[in-house]
Short mmCIF file of C-alpha atoms in Angstrom, two decimals:
data_model
loop_
_atom_site.label_atom_id
_atom_site.label_comp_id
_atom_site.label_asym_id
_atom_site.label_seq_id
_atom_site.Cartn_x
_atom_site.Cartn_y
_atom_site.Cartn_z
CA MET Q 1 -17.49 29.88 63.08
CA THR Q 2 -19.79 31.92 65.42
CA ARG Q 3 -20.76 31.42 69.08
CA THR Q 4 -24.21 31.21 70.66
CA SER Q 5 -25.37 33.06 73.78
CA GLU Q 6 -24.19 30.17 75.98
CA GLY Q 7 -20.73 30.46 74.48
CA THR Q 8 -20.88 27.26 72.51
CA PRO Q 9 -19.58 27.44 69.01
CA GLU Q 10 -22.20 27.50 66.26
CA ALA Q 11 -21.51 25.89 62.92
CA ALA Q 12 -21.16 28.26 60.04
CA PRO Q 13 -23.74 28.04 57.27
CA PRO Q 14 -22.69 25.73 54.43
CA SER Q 15 -20.89 27.29 51.56
CA GLU Q 16 -22.14 27.14 47.98
CA LEU Q 17 -19.70 24.30 47.18
CA GLU Q 18 -20.87 22.29 50.17
CA ARG Q 19 -24.50 22.80 49.17
CA GLU Q 20 -23.73 21.36 45.73
CA VAL Q 21 -21.89 18.33 47.11
CA VAL Q 22 -24.23 17.44 50.00
CA PRO Q 23 -27.85 16.98 48.93
CA ASP Q 24 -30.65 18.50 50.95
CA SER Q 25 -32.58 15.23 51.34
CA PRO Q 26 -30.86 12.51 53.34
CA GLU Q 27 -29.86 9.52 51.15
CA LEU Q 28 -28.02 6.35 51.93
CA PRO Q 29 -24.49 6.41 50.54
CA GLN Q 30 -23.78 3.94 47.78
CA GLN Q 31 -21.73 0.97 48.90
CA ALA Q 32 -18.25 1.15 47.48
CA ALA Q 33 -16.88 -1.81 45.61
CA PRO Q 34 -14.65 -3.96 47.85
CA PRO Q 35 -10.95 -4.00 47.08
CA ARG Q 36 -9.68 -6.77 44.85
CA ALA Q 37 -8.26 -9.87 46.48
CA ILE Q 38 -4.56 -10.25 45.71
CA VAL Q 39 -3.46 -13.79 44.80
CA PRO Q 40 0.15 -14.21 46.03
CA ARG Q 41 2.80 -15.51 43.69
CA TRP Q 42 3.35 -18.71 45.68
CA VAL Q 43 -0.36 -19.54 45.30
CA GLN Q 44 -0.12 -18.99 41.53
CA LEU Q 45 3.00 -21.14 41.29
CA VAL Q 46 2.18 -24.02 43.66
CA LEU Q 47 -1.33 -24.10 45.12
CA LEU Q 48 -3.35 -23.18 42.02
CA PRO Q 49 -1.84 -25.90 39.76
CA VAL Q 50 -2.27 -28.49 42.54
CA VAL Q 51 -5.91 -27.52 43.05
CA LEU Q 52 -6.64 -27.65 39.32
CA PHE Q 53 -5.00 -31.07 39.00
CA ALA Q 54 -6.94 -32.35 42.02
CA LEU Q 55 -10.23 -31.13 40.56
CA TRP Q 56 -9.40 -32.80 37.24
CA ALA Q 57 -8.54 -36.09 38.98
CA LEU Q 58 -11.72 -35.92 41.08
CA ALA Q 59 -13.88 -35.25 38.01
CA LYS Q 60 -12.25 -38.15 36.16
CA ALA Q 61 -12.75 -40.51 39.09
CA ALA Q 62 -16.32 -39.40 39.79
CA GLY Q 63 -17.43 -39.92 36.18
CA LYS Q 64 -21.14 -40.68 36.08
CA VAL Q 65 -21.73 -39.51 39.66
CA LEU Q 66 -20.46 -36.03 38.82
CA LEU Q 67 -22.59 -35.96 35.68
CA ILE Q 68 -25.72 -36.77 37.70
CA PHE Q 69 -24.94 -34.00 40.21
CA VAL Q 70 -24.28 -31.50 37.43
CA ILE Q 71 -27.59 -32.33 35.70
CA ALA Q 72 -29.44 -31.99 39.01
CA ALA Q 73 -27.72 -28.65 39.67
CA VAL Q 74 -28.68 -27.32 36.23
CA ILE Q 75 -32.31 -28.36 36.78
CA ALA Q 76 -32.29 -26.71 40.22
CA LEU Q 77 -30.90 -23.49 38.74
CA ILE Q 78 -33.61 -23.52 36.08
CA LEU Q 79 -36.45 -24.01 38.56
CA ASN Q 80 -35.10 -21.84 41.39
CA PRO Q 81 -36.58 -18.54 40.07
CA VAL Q 82 -40.03 -20.17 39.90
CA VAL Q 83 -39.63 -21.54 43.45
CA ALA Q 84 -38.58 -18.09 44.70
CA PHE Q 85 -41.64 -16.55 43.01
CA VAL Q 86 -44.02 -19.08 44.63
CA GLN Q 87 -42.28 -18.59 47.98
CA ARG Q 88 -42.99 -14.83 48.04
CA PRO Q 89 -46.40 -15.03 49.78
CA ARG Q 90 -44.62 -16.47 52.85
CA ILE Q 91 -45.01 -20.05 51.73
CA PRO Q 92 -42.39 -22.44 53.18
CA ARG Q 93 -39.66 -23.24 50.69
CA GLY Q 94 -40.26 -26.98 50.85
CA LEU Q 95 -43.94 -26.49 50.00
CA ALA Q 96 -42.97 -24.09 47.19
CA VAL Q 97 -40.68 -26.75 45.71
CA LEU Q 98 -43.51 -29.30 45.88
CA VAL Q 99 -45.93 -26.88 44.19
CA VAL Q 100 -43.45 -26.12 41.38
CA TYR Q 101 -42.76 -29.78 40.64
CA LEU Q 102 -46.46 -30.67 40.73
CA ALA Q 103 -47.23 -27.78 38.39
CA PHE Q 104 -44.39 -28.87 36.09
CA PHE Q 105 -45.62 -32.47 35.81
CA LEU Q 106 -49.26 -31.41 35.47
CA THR Q 107 -48.27 -29.04 32.67
CA LEU Q 108 -46.47 -31.86 30.88
CA VAL Q 109 -49.52 -34.10 31.23
CA GLY Q 110 -51.85 -31.32 30.02
CA VAL Q 111 -49.72 -30.53 26.99
CA GLY Q 112 -49.49 -34.25 26.26
CA PHE Q 113 -53.29 -34.60 26.34
CA LEU Q 114 -53.76 -31.54 24.11
CA LEU Q 115 -51.28 -32.75 21.50
CA ALA Q 116 -51.84 -36.49 21.77
CA ASN Q 117 -55.12 -36.53 19.86
CA PRO Q 118 -54.05 -34.64 16.69
CA ILE Q 119 -50.63 -36.25 16.59
CA SER Q 120 -52.03 -39.76 17.14
CA ASN Q 121 -54.58 -39.15 14.38
CA GLN Q 122 -51.82 -38.15 11.98
CA VAL Q 123 -49.69 -41.14 12.96
CA ARG Q 124 -52.69 -43.46 12.58
CA THR Q 125 -53.46 -41.99 9.17
CA PHE Q 126 -49.88 -42.47 8.08
CA THR Q 127 -49.88 -46.08 9.34
CA ASN Q 128 -53.10 -46.84 7.46
CA ASN Q 129 -51.74 -45.23 4.30
CA LEU Q 130 -48.39 -47.01 4.49
CA PRO Q 131 -49.41 -49.98 2.27
CA HIS Q 132 -50.78 -47.53 -0.31
CA ILE Q 133 -47.56 -45.51 -0.15
CA VAL Q 134 -45.49 -48.67 -0.68
CA ASN Q 135 -47.67 -49.70 -3.64
CA GLU Q 136 -47.32 -46.24 -5.16
CA ALA Q 137 -43.55 -46.46 -4.77
CA ASN Q 138 -43.51 -49.88 -6.43
CA ARG Q 139 -45.60 -48.57 -9.34
CA THR Q 140 -43.21 -45.63 -9.71
CA ILE Q 141 -40.22 -47.98 -9.80
CA ALA Q 142 -42.01 -50.18 -12.36
CA SER Q 143 -42.67 -47.10 -14.50
CA TRP Q 144 -38.95 -46.26 -14.36
CA GLN Q 145 -38.19 -49.87 -15.39
CA ARG Q 146 -40.43 -49.61 -18.46
CA GLU Q 147 -38.87 -46.26 -19.38
CA LEU Q 148 -35.37 -47.73 -19.17
CA ASN Q 149 -36.42 -50.76 -21.23
CA ASP Q 150 -37.93 -48.50 -23.91
CA ARG Q 151 -34.65 -46.62 -24.12
CA GLY Q 152 -32.67 -49.83 -24.46
CA LEU Q 153 -31.24 -49.76 -20.93
CA HIS Q 154 -31.93 -53.22 -19.53
CA VAL Q 155 -31.40 -52.68 -15.80
CA GLU Q 156 -33.28 -54.80 -13.25
CA ILE Q 157 -34.63 -52.32 -10.72
CA VAL Q 158 -38.19 -53.56 -10.17
CA LYS Q 159 -37.16 -56.58 -8.18
CA GLN Q 160 -34.48 -54.62 -6.33
CA GLY Q 161 -36.93 -51.82 -5.56
CA LYS Q 162 -39.62 -54.13 -4.29
CA THR Q 163 -37.07 -56.04 -2.25
CA ALA Q 164 -35.77 -52.80 -0.77
CA LEU Q 165 -39.27 -51.74 0.28
CA GLN Q 166 -40.34 -55.14 1.53
CA SER Q 167 -37.06 -55.62 3.40
CA ILE Q 168 -38.20 -53.04 5.93
CA GLN Q 169 -40.84 -55.44 7.19
CA ASP Q 170 -38.33 -58.30 7.25
CA LYS Q 171 -35.84 -56.22 9.20
CA VAL Q 172 -38.50 -55.32 11.74
CA ALA Q 173 -39.27 -59.01 12.24
CA LYS Q 174 -35.58 -59.82 12.65
CA SER Q 175 -35.16 -56.93 15.06
CA ALA Q 176 -37.94 -58.36 17.21
CA SER Q 177 -35.99 -61.60 17.65
CA LYS Q 178 -32.88 -59.59 18.52
CA PHE Q 179 -34.82 -57.66 21.15
CA VAL Q 180 -35.92 -60.95 22.67
CA SER Q 181 -32.36 -62.28 22.79
CA PHE Q 182 -31.01 -59.08 24.30
CA GLY Q 183 -34.03 -58.48 26.50
CA GLY Q 184 -32.11 -58.92 29.73
CA GLY Q 185 -29.52 -56.33 28.74
CA LEU Q 186 -32.19 -53.88 27.60
CA LEU Q 187 -34.09 -54.26 30.86
CA THR Q 188 -30.89 -53.65 32.80
CA GLU Q 189 -30.14 -50.49 30.83
CA ALA Q 190 -33.71 -49.28 31.24
CA ALA Q 191 -33.61 -49.92 34.98
CA SER Q 192 -30.31 -48.05 35.25
CA ALA Q 193 -31.70 -45.09 33.27
CA ILE Q 194 -34.82 -44.95 35.45
CA PHE Q 195 -32.68 -45.07 38.60
CA ASP Q 196 -30.52 -42.21 37.29
CA LEU Q 197 -33.60 -40.13 36.48
CA VAL Q 198 -35.05 -40.69 39.95
CA LEU Q 199 -31.69 -39.81 41.51
CA VAL Q 200 -31.47 -36.61 39.44
CA PHE Q 201 -35.01 -35.71 40.51
CA VAL Q 202 -34.30 -36.32 44.21
CA LEU Q 203 -31.01 -34.40 44.12
CA SER Q 204 -32.61 -31.44 42.35
CA VAL Q 205 -35.35 -31.36 45.00
CA TYR Q 206 -32.76 -31.30 47.80
CA MET Q 207 -30.79 -28.57 46.02
CA LEU Q 208 -33.93 -26.45 45.69
CA VAL Q 209 -34.97 -26.98 49.30
CA TYR Q 210 -31.52 -25.96 50.57
CA GLY Q 211 -30.96 -23.41 47.81
CA GLU Q 212 -30.64 -20.44 50.16
CA ARG Q 213 -28.03 -22.20 52.28
CA ILE Q 214 -26.11 -23.24 49.19
CA GLY Q 215 -26.20 -19.64 47.99
CA ARG Q 216 -24.77 -18.36 51.28
CA LEU Q 217 -22.05 -21.01 51.16
CA VAL Q 218 -21.10 -20.02 47.60
CA ARG Q 219 -20.98 -16.34 48.59
CA ARG Q 220 -18.56 -17.13 51.40
CA ALA Q 221 -16.36 -19.17 49.06
CA MET Q 222 -16.23 -16.50 46.33
CA PRO Q 223 -14.69 -13.01 46.62
CA GLU Q 224 -17.04 -10.45 48.15
CA GLY Q 225 -19.17 -8.41 45.75
CA ASP Q 226 -20.48 -4.89 46.18
CA GLY Q 227 -23.76 -6.07 47.72
CA THR Q 228 -25.98 -5.41 44.70
CA PRO Q 229 -27.76 -8.10 42.67
CA ALA Q 230 -25.70 -7.07 39.64
CA ASP Q 231 -22.54 -8.17 41.49
CA ASP Q 232 -23.86 -11.21 43.35
CA TYR Q 233 -22.30 -14.43 42.05
CA PRO Q 234 -25.19 -16.91 42.71
CA ILE Q 235 -27.69 -14.52 41.10
CA LEU Q 236 -25.42 -14.02 38.07
CA VAL Q 237 -25.07 -17.79 37.60
CA GLN Q 238 -28.81 -18.31 37.90
CA HIS Q 239 -29.50 -15.58 35.35
CA ALA Q 240 -26.99 -17.12 32.93
CA VAL Q 241 -28.73 -20.51 33.04
CA SER Q 242 -32.16 -18.91 32.76
CA ARG Q 243 -31.05 -16.96 29.69
CA TYR Q 244 -29.82 -20.16 28.07
CA VAL Q 245 -33.08 -22.00 28.75
CA GLY Q 246 -35.18 -19.12 27.44
CA GLY Q 247 -33.06 -18.87 24.31
CA GLN Q 248 -33.15 -22.62 23.70
CA LEU Q 249 -36.92 -22.83 24.08
CA LEU Q 250 -37.45 -19.84 21.80
CA PHE Q 251 -35.07 -21.37 19.27
CA SER Q 252 -36.87 -24.73 19.31
CA VAL Q 253 -40.30 -23.13 18.94
CA LEU Q 254 -39.16 -20.99 16.02
CA MET Q 255 -37.51 -23.88 14.17
CA GLY Q 256 -40.36 -26.33 14.86
CA ALA Q 257 -42.95 -23.82 13.66
CA SER Q 258 -40.85 -23.02 10.59
CA ALA Q 259 -40.53 -26.72 9.69
CA GLY Q 260 -44.24 -27.44 10.19
CA LEU Q 261 -45.34 -24.36 8.23
CA SER Q 262 -42.92 -25.10 5.37
CA LEU Q 263 -44.11 -28.69 5.05
CA TYR Q 264 -47.73 -27.50 5.13
CA VAL Q 265 -46.98 -25.08 2.29
CA PHE Q 266 -45.28 -27.91 0.38
CA GLY Q 267 -48.50 -29.88 0.77
CA LEU Q 268 -50.69 -27.00 -0.40
CA ILE Q 269 -48.72 -26.41 -3.58
CA GLY Q 270 -48.49 -30.14 -4.36
CA ILE Q 271 -44.76 -30.72 -3.92
CA PHE Q 272 -45.21 -32.97 -0.88
CA PRO Q 273 -48.92 -33.86 -0.48
CA ASP Q 274 -48.41 -35.73 2.80
CA GLY Q 275 -46.74 -32.66 4.29
CA ARG Q 276 -50.16 -31.04 4.69
CA LYS Q 277 -51.49 -34.07 6.61
CA TYR Q 278 -48.54 -34.57 8.95
CA ALA Q 279 -47.31 -30.97 9.30
CA LEU Q 280 -48.13 -30.78 13.02
CA ALA Q 281 -46.43 -34.07 13.89
CA PHE Q 282 -43.34 -33.31 11.77
CA GLY Q 283 -43.06 -29.76 13.17
CA MET Q 284 -43.43 -30.91 16.78
CA PHE Q 285 -40.83 -33.62 16.33
CA TYR Q 286 -38.40 -31.23 14.62
CA GLY Q 287 -38.85 -28.66 17.39
CA VAL Q 288 -38.22 -31.23 20.14
CA MET Q 289 -35.15 -32.56 18.33
CA GLU Q 290 -33.77 -29.01 18.21
CA LEU Q 291 -33.32 -29.36 21.99
CA VAL Q 292 -30.67 -31.97 21.22
CA PRO Q 293 -27.53 -30.16 20.09
CA TYR Q 294 -25.37 -31.18 17.13
CA ILE Q 295 -27.41 -34.15 15.86
CA GLY Q 296 -30.91 -32.89 16.67
CA PRO Q 297 -31.63 -31.16 13.32
CA ILE Q 298 -30.61 -34.29 11.40
CA LEU Q 299 -32.81 -36.57 13.51
CA GLY Q 300 -35.69 -34.09 13.29
CA ALA Q 301 -35.69 -34.17 9.49
CA LEU Q 302 -35.64 -37.96 9.13
CA PRO Q 303 -39.40 -38.75 9.48
CA ALA Q 304 -40.47 -36.26 6.80
CA VAL Q 305 -37.68 -37.35 4.43
CA LEU Q 306 -38.56 -41.04 4.88
CA VAL Q 307 -42.26 -40.43 4.21
CA ALA Q 308 -41.33 -38.42 1.11
CA LEU Q 309 -39.01 -41.22 0.01
CA PHE Q 310 -41.91 -43.69 0.11
CA THR Q 311 -43.91 -41.29 -2.06
CA ASP Q 312 -41.33 -40.34 -4.68
CA PRO Q 313 -37.54 -39.98 -4.60
CA ILE Q 314 -37.87 -36.59 -6.32
CA VAL Q 315 -40.22 -35.45 -3.55
CA ALA Q 316 -37.70 -36.72 -0.99
CA LEU Q 317 -35.03 -34.62 -2.69
CA TRP Q 318 -37.22 -31.50 -2.42
CA VAL Q 319 -37.96 -32.19 1.24
CA THR Q 320 -34.27 -32.77 1.93
CA LEU Q 321 -33.44 -29.46 0.25
CA LEU Q 322 -36.10 -27.81 2.41
CA PHE Q 323 -34.50 -29.04 5.63
CA VAL Q 324 -31.02 -28.14 4.38
CA GLY Q 325 -32.31 -24.62 3.78
CA LEU Q 326 -33.89 -24.53 7.26
CA GLN Q 327 -30.61 -25.65 8.81
CA GLN Q 328 -28.73 -22.95 6.91
CA LEU Q 329 -31.26 -20.39 8.11
CA GLU Q 330 -30.89 -21.81 11.60
CA GLY Q 331 -27.11 -21.65 11.62
CA HIS Q 332 -26.65 -18.26 9.97
CA VAL Q 333 -29.67 -16.22 11.07
CA VAL Q 334 -31.79 -17.68 13.87
CA ALA Q 335 -29.12 -19.18 16.12
CA PRO Q 336 -26.76 -16.16 16.11
CA GLN Q 337 -29.66 -13.80 16.83
CA VAL Q 338 -31.13 -15.92 19.64
CA PHE Q 339 -28.02 -17.20 21.40
CA GLY Q 340 -26.04 -14.03 20.74
CA HIS Q 341 -28.40 -12.24 23.14
CA THR Q 342 -28.62 -15.06 25.67
CA LEU Q 343 -25.28 -16.84 26.10
CA ARG Q 344 -23.07 -13.82 25.24
CA ILE Q 345 -20.35 -16.28 24.22
CA ASN Q 346 -18.21 -16.50 21.10
CA PRO Q 347 -19.72 -19.04 18.62
CA LEU Q 348 -16.37 -20.88 18.41
CA LEU Q 349 -16.51 -21.57 22.15
CA VAL Q 350 -20.10 -22.75 21.79
CA ILE Q 351 -19.13 -25.24 19.07
CA PHE Q 352 -16.12 -26.42 21.10
CA ALA Q 353 -18.28 -26.95 24.20
CA LEU Q 354 -20.86 -28.95 22.24
CA LEU Q 355 -18.23 -31.19 20.67
CA LEU Q 356 -16.45 -31.69 23.98
CA GLY Q 357 -19.68 -32.57 25.79
CA LEU Q 358 -20.65 -34.96 23.00
CA GLN Q 359 -17.25 -36.64 23.17
CA LEU Q 360 -17.26 -37.02 26.96
CA HIS Q 361 -20.87 -38.01 27.71
CA GLY Q 362 -22.69 -38.35 24.40
CA VAL Q 363 -25.97 -36.54 23.82
CA VAL Q 364 -26.44 -35.87 27.56
CA GLY Q 365 -23.04 -34.18 27.65
CA ALA Q 366 -23.98 -32.01 24.68
CA LEU Q 367 -27.26 -31.07 26.40
CA ILE Q 368 -25.55 -29.70 29.52
CA ALA Q 369 -22.48 -28.29 27.73
CA LEU Q 370 -23.97 -24.86 27.03
CA PRO Q 371 -25.40 -24.25 30.54
CA ILE Q 372 -22.02 -25.18 32.01
CA LEU Q 373 -20.30 -22.89 29.52
CA ALA Q 374 -22.63 -20.04 30.52
CA ILE Q 375 -21.80 -20.65 34.21
CA LEU Q 376 -18.06 -20.72 33.48
CA ARG Q 377 -18.35 -17.43 31.60
CA GLU Q 378 -20.06 -15.73 34.55
CA THR Q 379 -17.45 -17.21 36.90
CA VAL Q 380 -14.54 -15.89 34.84
CA VAL Q 381 -16.13 -12.44 34.51
CA TYR Q 382 -16.88 -12.27 38.24
CA LEU Q 383 -13.39 -13.37 39.29
CA SER Q 384 -11.76 -10.95 36.86
CA ARG Q 385 -13.58 -8.11 38.64
CA HIS Q 386 -12.63 -9.16 42.17
CA ILE Q 387 -9.27 -10.96 41.94
CA GLU Q 388 -5.89 -9.58 40.99
CA LEU Q 389 -2.79 -11.69 40.48
CA GLU Q 390 0.29 -10.44 42.26
CA PRO Q 391 2.69 -9.39 39.49
CA TRP Q 392 5.91 -11.34 39.05
CA ASP Q 393 7.91 -8.49 37.54
CA ARG Q 394 8.59 -6.59 40.76
CA THR Q 395 11.56 -4.68 39.39
CA PRO Q 396 12.11 -3.16 35.94
CA GLY Q 397 14.82 -5.67 35.11
CA GLY Q 398 13.89 -8.86 36.90
CA LEU Q 399 11.20 -11.47 37.42
CA LEU Q 400 11.06 -11.24 41.26
#
């Protein structure tokens, strides 16, 4: 250390080591990760089991109410990035929420108008051709009857076949009378479903409007992160849900396009002639049904298989084999590639979550099972980074 002319000490020039450690340009120091929160042993032994049991009892008692809130929360998490993007040009958050919902409904209406005309034409064509299809099926059955008679096998299948085809119309007529008798119950169920949908819509709007406050409340309730978006719990949860939605939409588009293109090819080469006419309708329906986990692929294949069955049972067998092949491709190639990069969850846990959701709340439970599983995964990963359980083995030879 040297001194100036006034006698004040002057700092010595930095050494070579100091010059390497301290950069020449001033930079903000990186924020260090906060220390882990220690969970005491008495909390692990007493409070944590009590809290978990209370949450289980509350969820069991809430039932449908909790399900409605969960669905609304998932919808809010899905739409929140779009609301934040619209809000950037200093638009009030409430107005941004209104714009997003209006754009969402207008998009649905626009897509409906674009697809309604070709799909309705195909459905109308199929309806007009239905009597011809039934007659062709009856002629095919009669041909089988003559073949069996020529071979000495006297089996009555013409009457049974015609009865089986004509019974569809009879069953429709009987179903109409049943709908009349149970009309009151159906109206009640429909009114309840509409009320639930409106409630989900209203709750999701409120959650989006107060999304920033909810985010601050969640941050206070969770252990403190390092201040970066990569370690911010609400952002991590939102990204997890967004990844699931993106993966699910991509998956549905790929499978719907594959089904429609395959049926169109079947129509071109003559295996399933009607597949060329109704490829768009069948592909759209199959893609939409892929949004329904577990039973969606089976429901999506039914219309094409039924139309093929009216044409020729052999054609129906080929179409069934086509959809079985698509489902094998879906389960072994497409789904692992798509959801492996989005959910980041073991496939066994995915299957367990789908089955559990289906068991608890039916198809709706299966629909929200994977978003909830993605949120739980992010929660466990976040807590494992910021919470540490106080060890019970305090001494080498004892538990305390």
